[in-house]
Amino acid sequence: MVEIEEKPSTAPPRRNGRLPRSAGRGPDSLGGILAKIILLGITDAVAAFVLFQLALSNEWLIFGISLLTTLAINWIYLRRGGLPAKYLAPGVIFLLVFQVFVMIFSTYIAFTNYGDGHNSTKADAIASIQLSASERVPDSPQFPTSVLEKDGSYFLLVTTPEGEARLGSADKPLETVTPSATGPTGAATGVEGYTTLDFTNLLAHQQEITSLTVPISENPEEGALKTADGSTSYVYTPKLKYDANADTFTDTATGLTYADNGRGSFVAEDGTALNTGWKVNVGLDNFQRAFTDPNLQGPLLQVIAWTFAFAILSVATTFALGLFLAITFNRADLKGQKIYRILMILPYAFPAFLSGLVWSGLLNPEFGFINNALLGGADIPWLTDPVLAKVSVLMVNLWLGYPYMFLVCTGALQSLPEEVDEAARMDGASVWKIFTAIKLPLLLVSLAPLLISSFAFNFNNFNVIFMLTGGGPRFDGTTFDIGSTDILITMVYKIAFGTGTGRDYGLASALAILIFIIVAVVSALSFKKTKALEELN
């Protein structure tokens, strides 16, 4: 019998069944501890600043959530062990902040009237109405005035008839200050820490200064100061008197009374409403309005139909072209195969929003390269005709989307077993029969989830629509800025941030929920149907 000599093990000794950590590497090494201290220190510093700002704003709910999150982060990364939590914590936090919170907040906004003129509390709306609806007090005293600036905000420094210097802004009522400079007449002209505007700067910011209203005190009934030239201010008092007991505004000139209508506005008996309102819950009104408002109902239905058509046609055309090119360039005997493949994916490497702008210039009816150079000066309204604009959008999206389908189809084709092709050919199957009966069903097993995700992406494909056509040409017979090529997501953007009818975040959030429901239902039904493909062998 041959004896085998045992050699001493070169493996490091184990401690409690575990290999010891390297002295210079790992999270518990000196470098790891220093990195942990630095990163946690930066995180805690940012958190402390955010918590301080939240406390000043009296946002106690968000303050509490932020404080608990900060404590949880410190506990996770300062304790020993719990390695999975240390890796998962950043992703979970970002998921909660950028996905869950956004969804919850959008849902909340969808049930309110939040938007232009309804973006604050009732108390703020009352104060704003009293300040904005004001008239100059007859024979009011003149206040020598200097306009000051600090951190981008403007202030009025006035001198009262008693010689007292007082400083205030639109957000801060007048308060007594000690001037750092005075003029020839003894009027205050400067305060330490503030910049006094000279004549040139007054002219440059004339609109902001003339619209500046500085409350005299915390009580809006006492009036406010305004200046027309930056050198003299006058007292203005509200022409709409507020009765706190009756909760009404009364126009001192006409005697018209405005009462709270329970919908976030003060409205008179003749239906006239004051411009400034406040945010209130309106229930399902935004959802009902989307399908009953004459200005919105027709355009919305057309936009929904076009959104489905755009998403389905985009997936179908990009998949068809991508699959065709993948089969074409998958031949083993094709020379220059790698070069062709690189050229095919170049549009995919170009930013989509930039491509939209480039194609917008190429398709310009008057100066575009396509009309002037390729079509000999033809006058084809690619982006201004409703039908041609839709065709243009689909063609540009085909240009941007086929490289992705080309890549995934190439990978799926190369994973198919060659024996299946050979067996089908030996049985006398044609090339088309092999493709439709064997290759395509096998490809759909792996590509069906990608096609569903591509549908969801194109359903919300904001870049190509907004950058190429801006949603136009615009529909007639509506006050909303909605056009023939708008899809739901661009329509939501225009309602939330557009011009014309103002910003209506409540209605936009309601439509965003509608988008979510549609995509979720379509995706769920599609995934359910794709289970049949899993039975293919």
mmCIF file of N, CA, C and O in Angstrom, residues 41-114:
data_model
loop_
_atom_site.group_PDB
_atom_site.id
_atom_site.type_symbol
_atom_site.label_atom_id
_atom_site.label_comp_id
_atom_site.label_asym_id
_atom_site.label_seq_id
_atom_site.Cartn_x
_atom_site.Cartn_y
_atom_site.Cartn_z
ATOM 1 N N GLY A 41 -21.302 60.700 7.918
ATOM 2 C CA GLY A 41 -21.224 62.091 8.344
ATOM 3 C C GLY A 41 -21.859 63.026 7.327
ATOM 4 O O GLY A 41 -22.610 63.941 7.686
ATOM 5 N N ILE A 42 -21.578 62.784 6.027
ATOM 6 C CA ILE A 42 -22.187 63.603 4.973
ATOM 7 C C ILE A 42 -23.697 63.417 4.965
ATOM 8 O O ILE A 42 -24.473 64.385 4.870
ATOM 9 N N THR A 43 -24.138 62.149 5.065
ATOM 10 C CA THR A 43 -25.575 61.873 5.081
ATOM 11 C C THR A 43 -26.267 62.553 6.248
ATOM 12 O O THR A 43 -27.328 63.180 6.103
ATOM 13 N N ASP A 44 -25.671 62.461 7.442
ATOM 14 C CA ASP A 44 -26.282 63.070 8.628
ATOM 15 C C ASP A 44 -26.273 64.594 8.546
ATOM 16 O O ASP A 44 -27.203 65.248 9.029
ATOM 17 N N ALA A 45 -25.225 65.158 7.942
ATOM 18 C CA ALA A 45 -25.177 66.617 7.801
ATOM 19 C C ALA A 45 -26.299 67.106 6.891
ATOM 20 O O ALA A 45 -26.996 68.083 7.194
ATOM 21 N N VAL A 46 -26.479 66.413 5.753
ATOM 22 C CA VAL A 46 -27.571 66.782 4.844
ATOM 23 C C VAL A 46 -28.921 66.586 5.531
ATOM 24 O O VAL A 46 -29.825 67.426 5.429
ATOM 25 N N ALA A 47 -29.061 65.456 6.255
ATOM 26 C CA ALA A 47 -30.320 65.191 6.954
ATOM 27 C C ALA A 47 -30.600 66.251 8.013
ATOM 28 O O ALA A 47 -31.752 66.688 8.179
ATOM 29 N N ALA A 48 -29.565 66.694 8.737
ATOM 30 C CA ALA A 48 -29.763 67.720 9.763
ATOM 31 C C ALA A 48 -30.233 69.032 9.139
ATOM 32 O O ALA A 48 -31.129 69.702 9.684
ATOM 33 N N PHE A 49 -29.657 69.386 7.992
ATOM 34 C CA PHE A 49 -30.089 70.611 7.312
ATOM 35 C C PHE A 49 -31.544 70.505 6.862
ATOM 36 O O PHE A 49 -32.343 71.430 7.048
ATOM 37 N N VAL A 50 -31.907 69.356 6.280
ATOM 38 C CA VAL A 50 -33.284 69.152 5.814
ATOM 39 C C VAL A 50 -34.254 69.179 6.983
ATOM 40 O O VAL A 50 -35.327 69.788 6.925
ATOM 41 N N LEU A 51 -33.885 68.520 8.083
ATOM 42 C CA LEU A 51 -34.759 68.496 9.259
ATOM 43 C C LEU A 51 -34.947 69.898 9.838
ATOM 44 O O LEU A 51 -36.047 70.257 10.279
ATOM 45 N N PHE A 52 -33.893 70.692 9.833
ATOM 46 C CA PHE A 52 -33.996 72.061 10.335
ATOM 47 C C PHE A 52 -34.959 72.885 9.475
ATOM 48 O O PHE A 52 -35.803 73.627 10.006
ATOM 49 N N GLN A 53 -34.865 72.737 8.159
ATOM 50 C CA GLN A 53 -35.760 73.470 7.264
ATOM 51 C C GLN A 53 -37.208 73.002 7.426
ATOM 52 O O GLN A 53 -38.141 73.811 7.394
ATOM 53 N N LEU A 54 -37.404 71.701 7.613
ATOM 54 C CA LEU A 54 -38.753 71.189 7.816
ATOM 55 C C LEU A 54 -39.355 71.695 9.115
ATOM 56 O O LEU A 54 -40.548 72.003 9.185
ATOM 57 N N ALA A 55 -38.511 71.792 10.148
ATOM 58 C CA ALA A 55 -39.002 72.300 11.435
ATOM 59 C C ALA A 55 -39.404 73.768 11.315
ATOM 60 O O ALA A 55 -40.419 74.198 11.877
ATOM 61 N N LEU A 56 -38.616 74.553 10.574
ATOM 62 C CA LEU A 56 -38.963 75.963 10.385
ATOM 63 C C LEU A 56 -40.274 76.113 9.606
ATOM 64 O O LEU A 56 -41.020 77.072 9.817
ATOM 65 N N SER A 57 -40.535 75.161 8.706
ATOM 66 C CA SER A 57 -41.756 75.225 7.893
ATOM 67 C C SER A 57 -42.948 74.548 8.561
ATOM 68 O O SER A 57 -44.028 74.488 7.971
ATOM 69 N N ASN A 58 -42.727 74.007 9.769
ATOM 70 C CA ASN A 58 -43.790 73.320 10.519
ATOM 71 C C ASN A 58 -44.337 72.103 9.774
ATOM 72 O O ASN A 58 -45.508 71.747 9.913
ATOM 73 N N GLU A 59 -43.487 71.466 8.985
ATOM 74 C CA GLU A 59 -43.873 70.240 8.287
ATOM 75 C C GLU A 59 -43.524 69.050 9.177
ATOM 76 O O GLU A 59 -42.576 68.301 8.935
ATOM 77 N N TRP A 60 -44.328 68.857 10.217
ATOM 78 C CA TRP A 60 -43.946 67.905 11.259
ATOM 79 C C TRP A 60 -44.093 66.455 10.815
ATOM 80 O O TRP A 60 -43.334 65.592 11.277
ATOM 81 N N LEU A 61 -45.059 66.155 9.949
ATOM 82 C CA LEU A 61 -45.204 64.780 9.482
ATOM 83 C C LEU A 61 -43.979 64.351 8.675
ATOM 84 O O LEU A 61 -43.399 63.284 8.927
ATOM 85 N N ILE A 62 -43.589 65.195 7.701
ATOM 86 C CA ILE A 62 -42.407 64.868 6.898
ATOM 87 C C ILE A 62 -41.157 64.901 7.775
ATOM 88 O O ILE A 62 -40.221 64.117 7.581
ATOM 89 N N PHE A 63 -41.142 65.810 8.757
ATOM 90 C CA PHE A 63 -40.020 65.871 9.692
ATOM 91 C C PHE A 63 -39.864 64.542 10.421
ATOM 92 O O PHE A 63 -38.750 63.998 10.549
ATOM 93 N N GLY A 64 -40.983 63.996 10.935
ATOM 94 C CA GLY A 64 -40.921 62.734 11.655
ATOM 95 C C GLY A 64 -40.457 61.588 10.777
ATOM 96 O O GLY A 64 -39.626 60.758 11.194
ATOM 97 N N ILE A 65 -40.983 61.526 9.531
ATOM 98 C CA ILE A 65 -40.576 60.458 8.611
ATOM 99 C C ILE A 65 -39.095 60.569 8.275
ATOM 100 O O ILE A 65 -38.359 59.569 8.259
ATOM 101 N N SER A 66 -38.623 61.799 8.033
ATOM 102 C CA SER A 66 -37.206 62.000 7.703
ATOM 103 C C SER A 66 -36.313 61.645 8.884
ATOM 104 O O SER A 66 -35.237 61.049 8.699
ATOM 105 N N LEU A 67 -36.739 61.996 10.093
ATOM 106 C CA LEU A 67 -35.941 61.681 11.278
ATOM 107 C C LEU A 67 -35.840 60.173 11.480
ATOM 108 O O LEU A 67 -34.740 59.642 11.744
ATOM 109 N N LEU A 68 -36.962 59.466 11.352
ATOM 110 C CA LEU A 68 -36.929 58.011 11.509
ATOM 111 C C LEU A 68 -36.071 57.359 10.419
ATOM 112 O O LEU A 68 -35.343 56.397 10.694
ATOM 113 N N THR A 69 -36.140 57.886 9.195
ATOM 114 C CA THR A 69 -35.316 57.345 8.113
ATOM 115 C C THR A 69 -33.834 57.536 8.397
ATOM 116 O O THR A 69 -33.016 56.632 8.181
ATOM 117 N N THR A 70 -33.471 58.722 8.898
ATOM 118 C CA THR A 70 -32.071 58.996 9.223
ATOM 119 C C THR A 70 -31.573 58.077 10.324
ATOM 120 O O THR A 70 -30.457 57.520 10.260
ATOM 121 N N LEU A 71 -32.382 57.889 11.364
ATOM 122 C CA LEU A 71 -32.000 56.986 12.457
ATOM 123 C C LEU A 71 -31.868 55.554 11.961
ATOM 124 O O LEU A 71 -30.949 54.825 12.369
ATOM 125 N N ALA A 72 -32.775 55.135 11.055
ATOM 126 C CA ALA A 72 -32.708 53.780 10.518
ATOM 127 C C ALA A 72 -31.438 53.568 9.699
ATOM 128 O O ALA A 72 -30.789 52.514 9.792
ATOM 129 N N ILE A 73 -31.059 54.580 8.905
ATOM 130 C CA ILE A 73 -29.831 54.470 8.109
ATOM 131 C C ILE A 73 -28.620 54.319 9.013
ATOM 132 O O ILE A 73 -27.738 53.481 8.770
ATOM 133 N N ASN A 74 -28.541 55.131 10.075
ATOM 134 C CA ASN A 74 -27.414 55.031 10.995
ATOM 135 C C ASN A 74 -27.382 53.682 11.696
ATOM 136 O O ASN A 74 -26.311 53.097 11.890
ATOM 137 N N TRP A 75 -28.562 53.177 12.081
ATOM 138 C CA TRP A 75 -28.593 51.875 12.768
ATOM 139 C C TRP A 75 -28.140 50.756 11.832
ATOM 140 O O TRP A 75 -27.397 49.853 12.234
ATOM 141 N N ILE A 76 -28.569 50.814 10.559
ATOM 142 C CA ILE A 76 -28.214 49.764 9.609
ATOM 143 C C ILE A 76 -26.711 49.718 9.374
ATOM 144 O O ILE A 76 -26.096 48.640 9.352
ATOM 145 N N TYR A 77 -26.085 50.886 9.218
ATOM 146 C CA TYR A 77 -24.677 50.906 8.809
ATOM 147 C C TYR A 77 -23.693 50.967 9.977
ATOM 148 O O TYR A 77 -22.492 50.782 9.770
ATOM 149 N N LEU A 78 -24.168 51.230 11.182
ATOM 150 C CA LEU A 78 -23.253 51.264 12.326
ATOM 151 C C LEU A 78 -23.198 49.930 13.065
ATOM 152 O O LEU A 78 -22.223 49.659 13.764
ATOM 153 N N ARG A 79 -24.219 49.109 12.917
ATOM 154 C CA ARG A 79 -24.221 47.831 13.634
ATOM 155 C C ARG A 79 -23.404 46.800 12.860
ATOM 156 O O ARG A 79 -23.210 46.905 11.642
ATOM 157 N N ARG A 80 -22.960 45.779 13.573
ATOM 158 C CA ARG A 80 -22.240 44.683 12.944
ATOM 159 C C ARG A 80 -23.249 43.712 12.333
ATOM 160 O O ARG A 80 -24.321 43.502 12.866
ATOM 161 N N GLY A 81 -22.871 43.105 11.221
ATOM 162 C CA GLY A 81 -23.756 42.163 10.568
ATOM 163 C C GLY A 81 -24.811 42.885 9.743
ATOM 164 O O GLY A 81 -24.738 44.081 9.489
ATOM 165 N N GLY A 82 -25.822 42.110 9.368
ATOM 166 C CA GLY A 82 -26.896 42.683 8.560
ATOM 167 C C GLY A 82 -26.437 43.138 7.197
ATOM 168 O O GLY A 82 -26.858 44.192 6.712
ATOM 169 N N LEU A 83 -25.552 42.359 6.569
ATOM 170 C CA LEU A 83 -24.997 42.766 5.277
ATOM 171 C C LEU A 83 -26.070 42.944 4.196
ATOM 172 O O LEU A 83 -26.013 43.911 3.433
ATOM 173 N N PRO A 84 -27.078 42.047 4.094
ATOM 174 C CA PRO A 84 -28.113 42.279 3.057
ATOM 175 C C PRO A 84 -28.824 43.617 3.215
ATOM 176 O O PRO A 84 -29.102 44.298 2.225
ATOM 177 N N ALA A 85 -29.096 43.997 4.469
ATOM 178 C CA ALA A 85 -29.787 45.283 4.686
ATOM 179 C C ALA A 85 -28.932 46.452 4.230
ATOM 180 O O ALA A 85 -29.454 47.454 3.722
ATOM 181 N N LYS A 86 -27.634 46.359 4.371
ATOM 182 C CA LYS A 86 -26.751 47.456 3.969
ATOM 183 C C LYS A 86 -26.736 47.631 2.452
ATOM 184 O O LYS A 86 -26.544 48.737 1.956
ATOM 185 N N TYR A 87 -26.909 46.537 1.731
ATOM 186 C CA TYR A 87 -26.972 46.642 0.280
ATOM 187 C C TYR A 87 -28.368 47.056 -0.201
ATOM 188 O O TYR A 87 -28.508 47.760 -1.196
ATOM 189 N N LEU A 88 -29.395 46.593 0.503
ATOM 190 C CA LEU A 88 -30.757 46.855 0.061
ATOM 191 C C LEU A 88 -31.265 48.231 0.478
ATOM 192 O O LEU A 88 -32.153 48.784 -0.169
ATOM 193 N N ALA A 89 -30.726 48.792 1.552
ATOM 194 C CA ALA A 89 -31.250 50.048 2.101
ATOM 195 C C ALA A 89 -31.280 51.190 1.076
ATOM 196 O O ALA A 89 -32.315 51.859 0.942
ATOM 197 N N PRO A 90 -30.196 51.462 0.339
ATOM 198 C CA PRO A 90 -30.260 52.580 -0.616
ATOM 199 C C PRO A 90 -31.354 52.403 -1.670
ATOM 200 O O PRO A 90 -32.105 53.338 -1.966
ATOM 201 N N GLY A 91 -31.453 51.181 -2.219
ATOM 202 C CA GLY A 91 -32.470 50.954 -3.232
ATOM 203 C C GLY A 91 -33.878 51.086 -2.682
ATOM 204 O O GLY A 91 -34.763 51.640 -3.344
ATOM 205 N N VAL A 92 -34.101 50.579 -1.463
ATOM 206 C CA VAL A 92 -35.430 50.671 -0.861
ATOM 207 C C VAL A 92 -35.792 52.130 -0.593
ATOM 208 O O VAL A 92 -36.929 52.568 -0.831
ATOM 209 N N ILE A 93 -34.824 52.916 -0.109
ATOM 210 C CA ILE A 93 -35.087 54.331 0.182
ATOM 211 C C ILE A 93 -35.437 55.089 -1.097
ATOM 212 O O ILE A 93 -36.417 55.852 -1.144
ATOM 213 N N PHE A 94 -34.659 54.875 -2.154
ATOM 214 C CA PHE A 94 -34.950 55.552 -3.416
ATOM 215 C C PHE A 94 -36.293 55.088 -3.991
ATOM 216 O O PHE A 94 -37.028 55.879 -4.592
ATOM 217 N N LEU A 95 -36.612 53.794 -3.825
ATOM 218 C CA LEU A 95 -37.901 53.288 -4.289
ATOM 219 C C LEU A 95 -39.046 53.987 -3.562
ATOM 220 O O LEU A 95 -40.034 54.400 -4.184
ATOM 221 N N LEU A 96 -38.918 54.136 -2.243
ATOM 222 C CA LEU A 96 -39.969 54.777 -1.457
ATOM 223 C C LEU A 96 -40.118 56.255 -1.814
ATOM 224 O O LEU A 96 -41.233 56.768 -1.910
ATOM 225 N N VAL A 97 -38.972 56.929 -2.023
ATOM 226 C CA VAL A 97 -39.021 58.373 -2.278
ATOM 227 C C VAL A 97 -39.502 58.683 -3.690
ATOM 228 O O VAL A 97 -40.392 59.515 -3.888
ATOM 229 N N PHE A 98 -38.924 57.986 -4.681
ATOM 230 C CA PHE A 98 -39.178 58.358 -6.072
ATOM 231 C C PHE A 98 -40.304 57.571 -6.729
ATOM 232 O O PHE A 98 -40.711 57.916 -7.850
ATOM 233 N N GLN A 99 -40.793 56.526 -6.099
ATOM 234 C CA GLN A 99 -41.889 55.763 -6.687
ATOM 235 C C GLN A 99 -43.114 55.756 -5.781
ATOM 236 O O GLN A 99 -44.168 56.273 -6.150
ATOM 237 N N VAL A 100 -42.974 55.187 -4.592
ATOM 238 C CA VAL A 100 -44.131 55.032 -3.707
ATOM 239 C C VAL A 100 -44.671 56.398 -3.283
ATOM 240 O O VAL A 100 -45.879 56.657 -3.366
ATOM 241 N N PHE A 101 -43.780 57.283 -2.820
ATOM 242 C CA PHE A 101 -44.235 58.598 -2.376
ATOM 243 C C PHE A 101 -44.875 59.378 -3.518
ATOM 244 O O PHE A 101 -45.912 60.026 -3.334
ATOM 245 N N VAL A 102 -44.263 59.319 -4.697
ATOM 246 C CA VAL A 102 -44.807 60.046 -5.846
ATOM 247 C C VAL A 102 -46.200 59.535 -6.193
ATOM 248 O O VAL A 102 -47.120 60.314 -6.481
ATOM 249 N N MET A 103 -46.384 58.229 -6.148
ATOM 250 C CA MET A 103 -47.692 57.657 -6.461
ATOM 251 C C MET A 103 -48.732 58.075 -5.421
ATOM 252 O O MET A 103 -49.861 58.451 -5.766
ATOM 253 N N ILE A 104 -48.363 58.011 -4.146
ATOM 254 C CA ILE A 104 -49.301 58.386 -3.087
ATOM 255 C C ILE A 104 -49.650 59.867 -3.183
ATOM 256 O O ILE A 104 -50.826 60.259 -3.090
ATOM 257 N N PHE A 105 -48.637 60.703 -3.391
ATOM 258 C CA PHE A 105 -48.882 62.140 -3.467
ATOM 259 C C PHE A 105 -49.717 62.492 -4.697
ATOM 260 O O PHE A 105 -50.621 63.331 -4.620
ATOM 261 N N SER A 106 -49.432 61.856 -5.835
ATOM 262 C CA SER A 106 -50.214 62.126 -7.042
ATOM 263 C C SER A 106 -51.668 61.712 -6.855
ATOM 264 O O SER A 106 -52.587 62.391 -7.323
ATOM 265 N N THR A 107 -51.868 60.592 -6.176
ATOM 266 C CA THR A 107 -53.234 60.143 -5.902
ATOM 267 C C THR A 107 -53.956 61.149 -5.018
ATOM 268 O O THR A 107 -55.141 61.468 -5.247
ATOM 269 N N TYR A 108 -53.251 61.661 -4.017
ATOM 270 C CA TYR A 108 -53.859 62.669 -3.141
ATOM 271 C C TYR A 108 -54.226 63.936 -3.927
ATOM 272 O O TYR A 108 -55.329 64.476 -3.784
ATOM 273 N N ILE A 109 -53.315 64.406 -4.781
ATOM 274 C CA ILE A 109 -53.567 65.622 -5.559
ATOM 275 C C ILE A 109 -54.736 65.425 -6.516
ATOM 276 O O ILE A 109 -55.500 66.359 -6.798
ATOM 277 N N ALA A 110 -54.935 64.194 -7.014
ATOM 278 C CA ALA A 110 -56.019 63.935 -7.970
ATOM 279 C C ALA A 110 -57.394 64.187 -7.370
ATOM 280 O O ALA A 110 -58.363 64.397 -8.115
ATOM 281 N N PHE A 111 -57.490 64.172 -6.057
ATOM 282 C CA PHE A 111 -58.778 64.380 -5.398
ATOM 283 C C PHE A 111 -58.887 65.791 -4.814
ATOM 284 O O PHE A 111 -59.716 66.046 -3.950
ATOM 285 N N THR A 112 -58.055 66.711 -5.306
ATOM 286 C CA THR A 112 -58.106 68.107 -4.870
ATOM 287 C C THR A 112 -58.231 69.013 -6.090
ATOM 288 O O THR A 112 -58.130 68.561 -7.237
ATOM 289 N N ASN A 113 -58.415 70.304 -5.829
ATOM 290 C CA ASN A 113 -58.465 71.302 -6.905
ATOM 291 C C ASN A 113 -57.140 72.040 -7.034
ATOM 292 O O ASN A 113 -57.089 73.165 -7.528
ATOM 293 N N TYR A 114 -56.043 71.402 -6.613
ATOM 294 C CA TYR A 114 -54.729 72.028 -6.584
ATOM 295 C C TYR A 114 -54.323 72.495 -7.980
ATOM 296 O O TYR A 114 -54.352 71.733 -8.943
#
